[in-house]
């Protein structure tokens, strides 16, 4: 029983210590990453980015309803049509507008 209580207190202390030191740990990781990149650049090796970005992350798509350009990763696309939308509100507004046109025309 004493061992269990000591184990819980020790884990709580380590957790609190980690959360207090987390910003410094992140900073140290960045500094070591920069040093690694500088070393790779001095050897003429290609530097790998921290996050792999694909072409779809950088691609912008135009909203079919309002015309705003949105990153492809955030755009909403329907399976049934090639149209893309920037938000659910634009998608609903476009659907409401097309249903009004069908009833009127």
PDB file as gemmi writes it, atoms N, CA and C in Angstrom:
CRYST1    1.000    1.000    1.000  90.00  90.00  90.00 P 1                      
ATOM      1  N   UNK A   1       0.828  -1.194   0.000  1.00  0.00           N  
ATOM      2  CA  UNK A   1       0.000   0.000   0.000  1.00  0.00           C  
ATOM      3  C   UNK A   1       0.874   1.260   0.000  1.00  0.00           C  
ATOM      4  N   UNK A   2       1.925   1.275   0.823  1.00  0.00           N  
ATOM      5  CA  UNK A   2       2.825   2.422   0.870  1.00  0.00           C  
ATOM      6  C   UNK A   2       3.516   2.605  -0.475  1.00  0.00           C  
ATOM      7  N   UNK A   3       3.898   1.493  -1.073  1.00  0.00           N  
ATOM      8  CA  UNK A   3       4.560   1.542  -2.372  1.00  0.00           C  
ATOM      9  C   UNK A   3       3.645   2.180  -3.417  1.00  0.00           C  
ATOM     10  N   UNK A   4       2.370   1.845  -3.385  1.00  0.00           N  
ATOM     11  CA  UNK A   4       1.390   2.391  -4.326  1.00  0.00           C  
ATOM     12  C   UNK A   4       1.235   3.898  -4.148  1.00  0.00           C  
ATOM     13  N   UNK A   5       1.163   4.360  -2.912  1.00  0.00           N  
ATOM     14  CA  UNK A   5       1.021   5.790  -2.622  1.00  0.00           C  
ATOM     15  C   UNK A   5       2.280   6.534  -3.075  1.00  0.00           C  
ATOM     16  N   UNK A   6       3.441   5.977  -2.798  1.00  0.00           N  
ATOM     17  CA  UNK A   6       4.694   6.600  -3.213  1.00  0.00           C  
ATOM     18  C   UNK A   6       4.773   6.653  -4.736  1.00  0.00           C  
ATOM     19  N   UNK A   7       4.342   5.599  -5.397  1.00  0.00           N  
ATOM     20  CA  UNK A   7       4.343   5.564  -6.855  1.00  0.00           C  
ATOM     21  C   UNK A   7       3.421   6.632  -7.439  1.00  0.00           C  
ATOM     22  N   UNK A   8       2.260   6.819  -6.866  1.00  0.00           N  
ATOM     23  CA  UNK A   8       1.315   7.847  -7.330  1.00  0.00           C  
ATOM     24  C   UNK A   8       1.899   9.248  -7.109  1.00  0.00           C  
ATOM     25  N   UNK A   9       2.482   9.487  -5.937  1.00  0.00           N  
ATOM     26  CA  UNK A   9       3.071  10.795  -5.659  1.00  0.00           C  
ATOM     27  C   UNK A   9       4.251  11.083  -6.592  1.00  0.00           C  
ATOM     28  N   UNK A  10       5.058  10.085  -6.836  1.00  0.00           N  
ATOM     29  CA  UNK A  10       6.190  10.248  -7.737  1.00  0.00           C  
ATOM     30  C   UNK A  10       5.734  10.533  -9.162  1.00  0.00           C  
ATOM     31  N   UNK A  11       4.722   9.818  -9.636  1.00  0.00           N  
ATOM     32  CA  UNK A  11       4.212  10.070 -10.987  1.00  0.00           C  
ATOM     33  C   UNK A  11       3.567  11.450 -11.083  1.00  0.00           C  
ATOM     34  N   UNK A  12       2.884  11.880 -10.050  1.00  0.00           N  
ATOM     35  CA  UNK A  12       2.300  13.226 -10.034  1.00  0.00           C  
ATOM     36  C   UNK A  12       3.401  14.288 -10.080  1.00  0.00           C  
ATOM     37  N   UNK A  13       4.461  14.093  -9.332  1.00  0.00           N  
ATOM     38  CA  UNK A  13       5.580  15.036  -9.329  1.00  0.00           C  
ATOM     39  C   UNK A  13       6.243  15.098 -10.706  1.00  0.00           C  
ATOM     40  N   UNK A  14       6.464  13.960 -11.324  1.00  0.00           N  
ATOM     41  CA  UNK A  14       7.088  13.922 -12.651  1.00  0.00           C  
ATOM     42  C   UNK A  14       6.188  14.586 -13.683  1.00  0.00           C  
ATOM     43  N   UNK A  15       4.884  14.368 -13.590  1.00  0.00           N  
ATOM     44  CA  UNK A  15       3.948  14.989 -14.525  1.00  0.00           C  
ATOM     45  C   UNK A  15       3.958  16.506 -14.377  1.00  0.00           C  
ATOM     46  N   UNK A  16       3.894  16.986 -13.160  1.00  0.00           N  
ATOM     47  CA  UNK A  16       3.938  18.435 -12.930  1.00  0.00           C  
ATOM     48  C   UNK A  16       5.266  19.034 -13.396  1.00  0.00           C  
ATOM     49  N   UNK A  17       6.359  18.339 -13.143  1.00  0.00           N  
ATOM     50  CA  UNK A  17       7.666  18.800 -13.582  1.00  0.00           C  
ATOM     51  C   UNK A  17       7.731  18.865 -15.107  1.00  0.00           C  
ATOM     52  N   UNK A  18       7.178  17.863 -15.776  1.00  0.00           N  
ATOM     53  CA  UNK A  18       7.179  17.858 -17.236  1.00  0.00           C  
ATOM     54  C   UNK A  18       6.393  19.052 -17.787  1.00  0.00           C  
ATOM     55  N   UNK A  19       5.206  19.309 -17.234  1.00  0.00           N  
ATOM     56  CA  UNK A  19       4.394  20.417 -17.740  1.00  0.00           C  
ATOM     57  C   UNK A  19       5.056  21.767 -17.480  1.00  0.00           C  
ATOM     58  N   UNK A  20       5.838  21.895 -16.418  1.00  0.00           N  
ATOM     59  CA  UNK A  20       6.549  23.147 -16.166  1.00  0.00           C  
ATOM     60  C   UNK A  20       7.734  23.315 -17.116  1.00  0.00           C  
ATOM     61  N   UNK A  21       8.366  22.195 -17.504  1.00  0.00           N  
ATOM     62  CA  UNK A  21       9.555  22.258 -18.351  1.00  0.00           C  
ATOM     63  C   UNK A  21       9.243  22.090 -19.830  1.00  0.00           C  
ATOM     64  N   UNK A  22       7.997  21.856 -20.183  1.00  0.00           N  
ATOM     65  CA  UNK A  22       7.635  21.601 -21.575  1.00  0.00           C  
ATOM     66  C   UNK A  22       8.049  22.727 -22.530  1.00  0.00           C  
ATOM     67  N   UNK A  23       7.845  24.005 -22.224  1.00  0.00           N  
ATOM     68  CA  UNK A  23       8.296  25.053 -23.162  1.00  0.00           C  
ATOM     69  C   UNK A  23       9.806  25.017 -23.394  1.00  0.00           C  
ATOM     70  N   UNK A  24      10.573  24.724 -22.359  1.00  0.00           N  
ATOM     71  CA  UNK A  24      12.025  24.665 -22.497  1.00  0.00           C  
ATOM     72  C   UNK A  24      12.445  23.440 -23.310  1.00  0.00           C  
ATOM     73  N   UNK A  25      11.705  22.348 -23.163  1.00  0.00           N  
ATOM     74  CA  UNK A  25      11.989  21.148 -23.942  1.00  0.00           C  
ATOM     75  C   UNK A  25      11.719  21.415 -25.417  1.00  0.00           C  
ATOM     76  N   UNK A  26      10.616  22.098 -25.721  1.00  0.00           N  
ATOM     77  CA  UNK A  26      10.305  22.443 -27.116  1.00  0.00           C  
ATOM     78  C   UNK A  26      11.394  23.339 -27.705  1.00  0.00           C  
ATOM     79  N   UNK A  27      11.844  24.318 -26.920  1.00  0.00           N  
ATOM     80  CA  UNK A  27      12.870  25.231 -27.397  1.00  0.00           C  
ATOM     81  C   UNK A  27      14.175  24.470 -27.665  1.00  0.00           C  
ATOM     82  N   UNK A  28      14.529  23.553 -26.795  1.00  0.00           N  
ATOM     83  CA  UNK A  28      15.748  22.772 -26.986  1.00  0.00           C  
ATOM     84  C   UNK A  28      15.634  21.898 -28.230  1.00  0.00           C  
ATOM     85  N   UNK A  29      14.469  21.310 -28.465  1.00  0.00           N  
ATOM     86  CA  UNK A  29      14.275  20.488 -29.663  1.00  0.00           C  
ATOM     87  C   UNK A  29      14.422  21.326 -30.927  1.00  0.00           C  
ATOM     88  N   UNK A  30      13.898  22.546 -30.906  1.00  0.00           N  
ATOM     89  CA  UNK A  30      14.034  23.436 -32.066  1.00  0.00           C  
ATOM     90  C   UNK A  30      15.489  23.803 -32.301  1.00  0.00           C  
ATOM     91  N   UNK A  31      16.198  24.105 -31.220  1.00  0.00           N  
ATOM     92  CA  UNK A  31      17.603  24.479 -31.359  1.00  0.00           C  
ATOM     93  C   UNK A  31      18.415  23.317 -31.915  1.00  0.00           C  
ATOM     94  N   UNK A  32      18.178  22.111 -31.418  1.00  0.00           N  
ATOM     95  CA  UNK A  32      18.888  20.943 -31.948  1.00  0.00           C  
ATOM     96  C   UNK A  32      18.486  20.671 -33.390  1.00  0.00           C  
ATOM     97  N   UNK A  33      17.231  20.946 -33.739  1.00  0.00           N  
ATOM     98  CA  UNK A  33      16.789  20.788 -35.122  1.00  0.00           C  
ATOM     99  C   UNK A  33      17.474  21.766 -36.048  1.00  0.00           C  
ATOM    100  N   UNK A  34      17.625  23.001 -35.583  1.00  0.00           N  
ATOM    101  CA  UNK A  34      18.327  24.013 -36.387  1.00  0.00           C  
ATOM    102  C   UNK A  34      19.783  23.617 -36.565  1.00  0.00           C  
ATOM    103  N   UNK A  35      20.403  23.140 -35.492  1.00  0.00           N  
ATOM    104  CA  UNK A  35      21.807  22.702 -35.597  1.00  0.00           C  
ATOM    105  C   UNK A  35      21.925  21.539 -36.581  1.00  0.00           C  
ATOM    106  N   UNK A  36      20.986  20.614 -36.552  1.00  0.00           N  
ATOM    107  CA  UNK A  36      21.002  19.485 -37.485  1.00  0.00           C  
ATOM    108  C   UNK A  36      20.839  19.971 -38.919  1.00  0.00           C  
ATOM    109  N   UNK A  37      19.939  20.932 -39.141  1.00  0.00           N  
ATOM    110  CA  UNK A  37      19.730  21.471 -40.486  1.00  0.00           C  
ATOM    111  C   UNK A  37      20.969  22.196 -40.999  1.00  0.00           C  
ATOM    112  N   UNK A  38      21.624  22.955 -40.135  1.00  0.00           N  
ATOM    113  CA  UNK A  38      22.844  23.661 -40.531  1.00  0.00           C  
ATOM    114  C   UNK A  38      23.920  22.649 -40.905  1.00  0.00           C  
ATOM    115  N   UNK A  39      24.037  21.585 -40.116  1.00  0.00           N  
ATOM    116  CA  UNK A  39      25.028  20.551 -40.415  1.00  0.00           C  
ATOM    117  C   UNK A  39      24.725  19.884 -41.759  1.00  0.00           C  
ATOM    118  N   UNK A  40      23.438  19.613 -42.028  1.00  0.00           N  
ATOM    119  CA  UNK A  40      23.067  19.002 -43.301  1.00  0.00           C  
ATOM    120  C   UNK A  40      23.336  19.951 -44.464  1.00  0.00           C  
ATOM    121  N   UNK A  41      23.057  21.232 -44.263  1.00  0.00           N  
ATOM    122  CA  UNK A  41      23.297  22.205 -45.327  1.00  0.00           C  
ATOM    123  C   UNK A  41      24.790  22.345 -45.614  1.00  0.00           C  
ATOM    124  N   UNK A  42      25.611  22.251 -44.577  1.00  0.00           N  
ATOM    125  CA  UNK A  42      27.061  22.369 -44.794  1.00  0.00           C  
ATOM    126  C   UNK A  42      27.600  21.162 -45.550  1.00  0.00           C  
ATOM    127  N   UNK A  43      26.922  20.031 -45.460  1.00  0.00           N  
ATOM    128  CA  UNK A  43      27.317  18.830 -46.204  1.00  0.00           C  
ATOM    129  C   UNK A  43      26.625  18.747 -47.564  1.00  0.00           C  
ATOM    130  N   UNK A  44      25.836  19.763 -47.906  1.00  0.00           N  
ATOM    131  CA  UNK A  44      25.057  19.809 -49.146  1.00  0.00           C  
ATOM    132  C   UNK A  44      24.032  18.680 -49.238  1.00  0.00           C  
ATOM    133  N   UNK A  45      23.470  18.292 -48.090  1.00  0.00           N  
ATOM    134  CA  UNK A  45      22.398  17.304 -48.065  1.00  0.00           C  
ATOM    135  C   UNK A  45      21.069  18.056 -48.061  1.00  0.00           C  
ATOM    136  N   UNK A  46      20.024  17.478 -48.643  1.00  0.00           N  
ATOM    137  CA  UNK A  46      18.726  18.150 -48.626  1.00  0.00           C  
ATOM    138  C   UNK A  46      18.150  18.176 -47.205  1.00  0.00           C  
ATOM    139  N   UNK A  47      17.588  19.312 -46.845  1.00  0.00           N  
ATOM    140  CA  UNK A  47      16.984  19.478 -45.523  1.00  0.00           C  
ATOM    141  C   UNK A  47      15.530  19.056 -45.608  1.00  0.00           C  
ATOM    142  N   UNK A  48      15.121  18.175 -44.684  1.00  0.00           N  
ATOM    143  CA  UNK A  48      13.741  17.699 -44.662  1.00  0.00           C  
ATOM    144  C   UNK A  48      12.913  18.615 -43.768  1.00  0.00           C  
ATOM    145  N   UNK A  49      11.728  19.034 -44.228  1.00  0.00           N  
ATOM    146  CA  UNK A  49      10.889  19.904 -43.398  1.00  0.00           C  
ATOM    147  C   UNK A  49      10.327  19.143 -42.202  1.00  0.00           C  
ATOM    148  N   UNK A  50       9.933  19.894 -41.162  1.00  0.00           N  
ATOM    149  CA  UNK A  50       9.343  19.269 -39.988  1.00  0.00           C  
ATOM    150  C   UNK A  50       8.029  18.583 -40.317  1.00  0.00           C  
ATOM    151  N   UNK A  51       7.241  19.221 -41.162  1.00  0.00           N  
ATOM    152  CA  UNK A  51       5.940  18.677 -41.534  1.00  0.00           C  
ATOM    153  C   UNK A  51       5.940  18.525 -43.041  1.00  0.00           C  
ATOM    154  N   UNK A  52       5.606  17.346 -43.504  1.00  0.00           N  
ATOM    155  CA  UNK A  52       5.608  17.138 -44.947  1.00  0.00           C  
ATOM    156  C   UNK A  52       4.357  17.773 -45.546  1.00  0.00           C  
ATOM    157  N   UNK A  53       4.568  18.725 -46.430  1.00  0.00           N  
ATOM    158  CA  UNK A  53       3.461  19.400 -47.090  1.00  0.00           C  
ATOM    159  C   UNK A  53       3.307  18.831 -48.486  1.00  0.00           C  
ATOM    160  N   UNK A  54       2.092  18.463 -48.800  1.00  0.00           N  
ATOM    161  CA  UNK A  54       1.825  17.960 -50.137  1.00  0.00           C  
ATOM    162  C   UNK A  54       1.283  19.089 -50.988  1.00  0.00           C  
ATOM    163  N   UNK A  55       1.143  18.832 -52.263  1.00  0.00           N  
ATOM    164  CA  UNK A  55       0.645  19.865 -53.171  1.00  0.00           C  
ATOM    165  C   UNK A  55      -0.798  20.237 -52.845  1.00  0.00           C  
ATOM    166  N   UNK A  56      -1.571  19.299 -52.292  1.00  0.00           N  
ATOM    167  CA  UNK A  56      -2.966  19.610 -51.976  1.00  0.00           C  
ATOM    168  C   UNK A  56      -3.073  20.565 -50.798  1.00  0.00           C  
ATOM    169  N   UNK A  57      -2.061  20.599 -49.894  1.00  0.00           N  
ATOM    170  CA  UNK A  57      -2.094  21.543 -48.776  1.00  0.00           C  
ATOM    171  C   UNK A  57      -1.968  22.976 -49.274  1.00  0.00           C  
ATOM    172  N   UNK A  58      -1.208  23.172 -50.347  1.00  0.00           N  
ATOM    173  CA  UNK A  58      -0.967  24.514 -50.854  1.00  0.00           C  
ATOM    174  C   UNK A  58      -1.981  24.941 -51.905  1.00  0.00           C  
ATOM    175  N   UNK A  59      -2.767  24.016 -52.412  1.00  0.00           N  
ATOM    176  CA  UNK A  59      -3.699  24.321 -53.484  1.00  0.00           C  
ATOM    177  C   UNK A  59      -4.912  25.075 -52.941  1.00  0.00           C  
ATOM    178  N   UNK A  60      -5.315  26.118 -53.658  1.00  0.00           N  
ATOM    179  CA  UNK A  60      -6.492  26.891 -53.277  1.00  0.00           C  
ATOM    180  C   UNK A  60      -7.645  26.542 -54.207  1.00  0.00           C  
ATOM    181  N   UNK A  61      -8.830  26.411 -53.629  1.00  0.00           N  
ATOM    182  CA  UNK A  61     -10.036  26.117 -54.400  1.00  0.00           C  
ATOM    183  C   UNK A  61     -11.041  27.237 -54.185  1.00  0.00           C  
ATOM    184  N   UNK A  62     -11.770  27.566 -55.230  1.00  0.00           N  
ATOM    185  CA  UNK A  62     -12.750  28.648 -55.161  1.00  0.00           C  
ATOM    186  C   UNK A  62     -14.110  28.102 -54.732  1.00  0.00           C  
ATOM    187  N   UNK A  63     -14.747  28.796 -53.791  1.00  0.00           N  
ATOM    188  CA  UNK A  63     -16.070  28.409 -53.308  1.00  0.00           C  
ATOM    189  C   UNK A  63     -17.085  28.648 -54.419  1.00  0.00           C  
ATOM    190  N   UNK A  64     -17.947  27.662 -54.672  1.00  0.00           N  
ATOM    191  CA  UNK A  64     -18.933  27.768 -55.735  1.00  0.00           C  
ATOM    192  C   UNK A  64     -20.044  28.765 -55.390  1.00  0.00           C  
ATOM    193  N   UNK A  65     -20.262  29.027 -54.109  1.00  0.00           N  
ATOM    194  CA  UNK A  65     -21.342  29.926 -53.706  1.00  0.00           C  
ATOM    195  C   UNK A  65     -20.894  31.382 -53.603  1.00  0.00           C  
ATOM    196  N   UNK A  66     -19.816  31.636 -52.869  1.00  0.00           N  
ATOM    197  CA  UNK A  66     -19.429  33.028 -52.611  1.00  0.00           C  
ATOM    198  C   UNK A  66     -18.165  33.462 -53.347  1.00  0.00           C  
ATOM    199  N   UNK A  67     -17.386  32.529 -53.872  1.00  0.00           N  
ATOM    200  CA  UNK A  67     -16.204  32.877 -54.647  1.00  0.00           C  
ATOM    201  C   UNK A  67     -14.937  33.070 -53.846  1.00  0.00           C  
ATOM    202  N   UNK A  68     -14.966  32.802 -52.547  1.00  0.00           N  
ATOM    203  CA  UNK A  68     -13.775  32.947 -51.705  1.00  0.00           C  
ATOM    204  C   UNK A  68     -12.821  31.786 -51.972  1.00  0.00           C  
ATOM    205  N   UNK A  69     -11.524  32.086 -51.998  1.00  0.00           N  
ATOM    206  CA  UNK A  69     -10.515  31.046 -52.184  1.00  0.00           C  
ATOM    207  C   UNK A  69     -10.214  30.400 -50.842  1.00  0.00           C  
ATOM    208  N   UNK A  70     -10.235  29.064 -50.797  1.00  0.00           N  
ATOM    209  CA  UNK A  70     -10.052  28.295 -49.572  1.00  0.00           C  
ATOM    210  C   UNK A  70      -8.976  27.235 -49.794  1.00  0.00           C  
ATOM    211  N   UNK A  71      -8.133  26.957 -48.793  1.00  0.00           N  
ATOM    212  CA  UNK A  71      -7.163  25.862 -48.949  1.00  0.00           C  
ATOM    213  C   UNK A  71      -7.893  24.530 -49.161  1.00  0.00           C  
ATOM    214  N   UNK A  72      -7.313  23.675 -49.974  1.00  0.00           N  
ATOM    215  CA  UNK A  72      -7.950  22.398 -50.303  1.00  0.00           C  
ATOM    216  C   UNK A  72      -8.169  21.535 -49.068  1.00  0.00           C  
ATOM    217  N   UNK A  73      -7.320  21.685 -48.077  1.00  0.00           N  
ATOM    218  CA  UNK A  73      -7.469  20.886 -46.866  1.00  0.00           C  
ATOM    219  C   UNK A  73      -8.698  21.294 -46.057  1.00  0.00           C  
ATOM    220  N   UNK A  74      -9.180  22.534 -46.222  1.00  0.00           N  
ATOM    221  CA  UNK A  74     -10.349  23.015 -45.477  1.00  0.00           C  
ATOM    222  C   UNK A  74     -11.609  23.085 -46.320  1.00  0.00           C  
ATOM    223  N   UNK A  75     -11.499  22.900 -47.616  1.00  0.00           N  
ATOM    224  CA  UNK A  75     -12.658  23.013 -48.500  1.00  0.00           C  
ATOM    225  C   UNK A  75     -13.602  21.825 -48.302  1.00  0.00           C  
ATOM    226  N   UNK A  76     -14.887  22.090 -48.499  1.00  0.00           N  
ATOM    227  CA  UNK A  76     -15.913  21.060 -48.388  1.00  0.00           C  
ATOM    228  C   UNK A  76     -16.327  20.678 -49.796  1.00  0.00           C  
ATOM    229  N   UNK A  77     -16.203  19.397 -50.094  1.00  0.00           N  
ATOM    230  CA  UNK A  77     -16.503  18.932 -51.438  1.00  0.00           C  
ATOM    231  C   UNK A  77     -17.549  17.831 -51.365  1.00  0.00           C  
ATOM    232  N   UNK A  78     -18.547  17.934 -52.225  1.00  0.00           N  
ATOM    233  CA  UNK A  78     -19.580  16.904 -52.295  1.00  0.00           C  
ATOM    234  C   UNK A  78     -19.129  15.783 -53.220  1.00  0.00           C  
ATOM    235  N   UNK A  79     -19.552  14.567 -52.917  1.00  0.00           N  
ATOM    236  CA  UNK A  79     -19.185  13.438 -53.774  1.00  0.00           C  
ATOM    237  C   UNK A  79     -19.909  13.491 -55.112  1.00  0.00           C  
ATOM    238  N   UNK A  80     -21.120  14.019 -55.101  1.00  0.00           N  
ATOM    239  CA  UNK A  80     -21.955  13.982 -56.301  1.00  0.00           C  
ATOM    240  C   UNK A  80     -21.656  15.094 -57.303  1.00  0.00           C  
ATOM    241  N   UNK A  81     -20.944  16.137 -56.896  1.00  0.00           N  
ATOM    242  CA  UNK A  81     -20.660  17.239 -57.823  1.00  0.00           C  
ATOM    243  C   UNK A  81     -19.212  17.702 -57.661  1.00  0.00           C  
ATOM    244  N   UNK A  82     -18.673  18.337 -58.689  1.00  0.00           N  
ATOM    245  CA  UNK A  82     -17.290  18.819 -58.597  1.00  0.00           C  
ATOM    246  C   UNK A  82     -17.160  20.144 -57.842  1.00  0.00           C  
ATOM    247  N   UNK A  83     -18.280  20.733 -57.414  1.00  0.00           N  
ATOM    248  CA  UNK A  83     -18.254  22.026 -56.728  1.00  0.00           C  
ATOM    249  C   UNK A  83     -17.645  21.889 -55.338  1.00  0.00           C  
ATOM    250  N   UNK A  84     -16.898  22.916 -54.920  1.00  0.00           N  
ATOM    251  CA  UNK A  84     -16.333  22.974 -53.573  1.00  0.00           C  
ATOM    252  C   UNK A  84     -16.868  24.213 -52.872  1.00  0.00           C  
ATOM    253  N   UNK A  85     -16.961  24.131 -51.548  1.00  0.00           N  
ATOM    254  CA  UNK A  85     -17.514  25.223 -50.747  1.00  0.00           C  
ATOM    255  C   UNK A  85     -16.563  25.537 -49.595  1.00  0.00           C  
ATOM    256  N   UNK A  86     -16.600  26.795 -49.137  1.00  0.00           N  
ATOM    257  CA  UNK A  86     -15.724  27.215 -48.050  1.00  0.00           C  
ATOM    258  C   UNK A  86     -16.315  26.888 -46.681  1.00  0.00           C  
ATOM    259  N   UNK A  87     -17.644  26.750 -46.594  1.00  0.00           N  
ATOM    260  CA  UNK A  87     -18.282  26.452 -45.316  1.00  0.00           C  
ATOM    261  C   UNK A  87     -19.601  25.736 -45.563  1.00  0.00           C  
ATOM    262  N   UNK A  88     -20.144  25.196 -44.493  1.00  0.00           N  
ATOM    263  CA  UNK A  88     -21.434  24.520 -44.595  1.00  0.00           C  
ATOM    264  C   UNK A  88     -22.547  25.530 -44.908  1.00  0.00           C  
ATOM    265  N   UNK A  89     -22.388  26.763 -44.419  1.00  0.00           N  
ATOM    266  CA  UNK A  89     -23.395  27.796 -44.687  1.00  0.00           C  
ATOM    267  C   UNK A  89     -23.470  28.105 -46.180  1.00  0.00           C  
ATOM    268  N   UNK A  90     -22.314  28.207 -46.836  1.00  0.00           N  
ATOM    269  CA  UNK A  90     -22.306  28.448 -48.283  1.00  0.00           C  
ATOM    270  C   UNK A  90     -22.908  27.269 -49.036  1.00  0.00           C  
ATOM    271  N   UNK A  91     -22.625  26.056 -48.568  1.00  0.00           N  
ATOM    272  CA  UNK A  91     -23.165  24.875 -49.216  1.00  0.00           C  
ATOM    273  C   UNK A  91     -24.693  24.856 -49.097  1.00  0.00           C  
ATOM    274  N   UNK A  92     -25.204  25.188 -47.911  1.00  0.00           N  
ATOM    275  CA  UNK A  92     -26.655  25.220 -47.708  1.00  0.00           C  
ATOM    276  C   UNK A  92     -27.296  26.353 -48.503  1.00  0.00           C  
ATOM    277  N   UNK A  93     -26.629  27.514 -48.552  1.00  0.00           N  
ATOM    278  CA  UNK A  93     -27.161  28.644 -49.320  1.00  0.00           C  
ATOM    279  C   UNK A  93     -27.212  28.308 -50.800  1.00  0.00           C  
ATOM    280  N   UNK A  94     -26.202  27.621 -51.288  1.00  0.00           N  
ATOM    281  CA  UNK A  94     -26.182  27.219 -52.692  1.00  0.00           C  
ATOM    282  C   UNK A  94     -27.283  26.207 -52.976  1.00  0.00           C  
ATOM    283  N   UNK A  95     -27.493  25.277 -52.060  1.00  0.00           N  
ATOM    284  CA  UNK A  95     -28.546  24.282 -52.232  1.00  0.00           C  
ATOM    285  C   UNK A  95     -29.929  24.939 -52.186  1.00  0.00           C  
ATOM    286  N   UNK A  96     -30.099  25.915 -51.286  1.00  0.00           N  
ATOM    287  CA  UNK A  96     -31.382  26.620 -51.193  1.00  0.00           C  
ATOM    288  C   UNK A  96     -31.626  27.440 -52.453  1.00  0.00           C  
ATOM    289  N   UNK A  97     -30.583  28.063 -52.978  1.00  0.00           N  
ATOM    290  CA  UNK A  97     -30.712  28.858 -54.196  1.00  0.00           C  
ATOM    291  C   UNK A  97     -31.034  27.996 -55.401  1.00  0.00           C  
ATOM    292  N   UNK A  98     -30.433  26.815 -55.494  1.00  0.00           N  
ATOM    293  CA  UNK A  98     -30.696  25.943 -56.645  1.00  0.00           C  
ATOM    294  C   UNK A  98     -32.085  25.327 -56.547  1.00  0.00           C  
ATOM    295  N   UNK A  99     -32.583  25.070 -55.332  1.00  0.00           N  
ATOM    296  CA  UNK A  99     -33.926  24.515 -55.197  1.00  0.00           C  
ATOM    297  C   UNK A  99     -34.982  25.583 -55.544  1.00  0.00           C  
ATOM    298  N   UNK A 100     -34.696  26.869 -55.234  1.00  0.00           N  
ATOM    299  CA  UNK A 100     -35.611  27.944 -55.586  1.00  0.00           C  
ATOM    300  C   UNK A 100     -35.672  28.095 -57.116  1.00  0.00           C  
ATOM    301  N   UNK A 101     -34.506  27.954 -57.758  1.00  0.00           N  
ATOM    302  CA  UNK A 101     -34.467  28.080 -59.221  1.00  0.00           C  
ATOM    303  C   UNK A 101     -35.255  26.947 -59.871  1.00  0.00           C  
ATOM    304  N   UNK A 102     -35.188  25.758 -59.283  1.00  0.00           N  
ATOM    305  CA  UNK A 102     -35.906  24.621 -59.885  1.00  0.00           C  
ATOM    306  C   UNK A 102     -37.414  24.797 -59.752  1.00  0.00           C  
ATOM    307  N   UNK A 103     -37.874  25.348 -58.634  1.00  0.00           N  
ATOM    308  CA  UNK A 103     -39.313  25.511 -58.434  1.00  0.00           C  
ATOM    309  C   UNK A 103     -39.845  26.665 -59.280  1.00  0.00           C  
ATOM    310  N   UNK A 104     -39.057  27.710 -59.452  1.00  0.00           N  
ATOM    311  CA  UNK A 104     -39.490  28.874 -60.218  1.00  0.00           C  
ATOM    312  C   UNK A 104     -39.470  28.570 -61.707  1.00  0.00           C  
ATOM    313  N   UNK A 105     -38.390  27.938 -62.201  1.00  0.00           N  
ATOM    314  CA  UNK A 105     -38.180  27.727 -63.629  1.00  0.00           C  
ATOM    315  C   UNK A 105     -38.853  26.515 -64.073  1.00  0.00           C  
TER     316      UNK A 105                                                      
END                                                                             
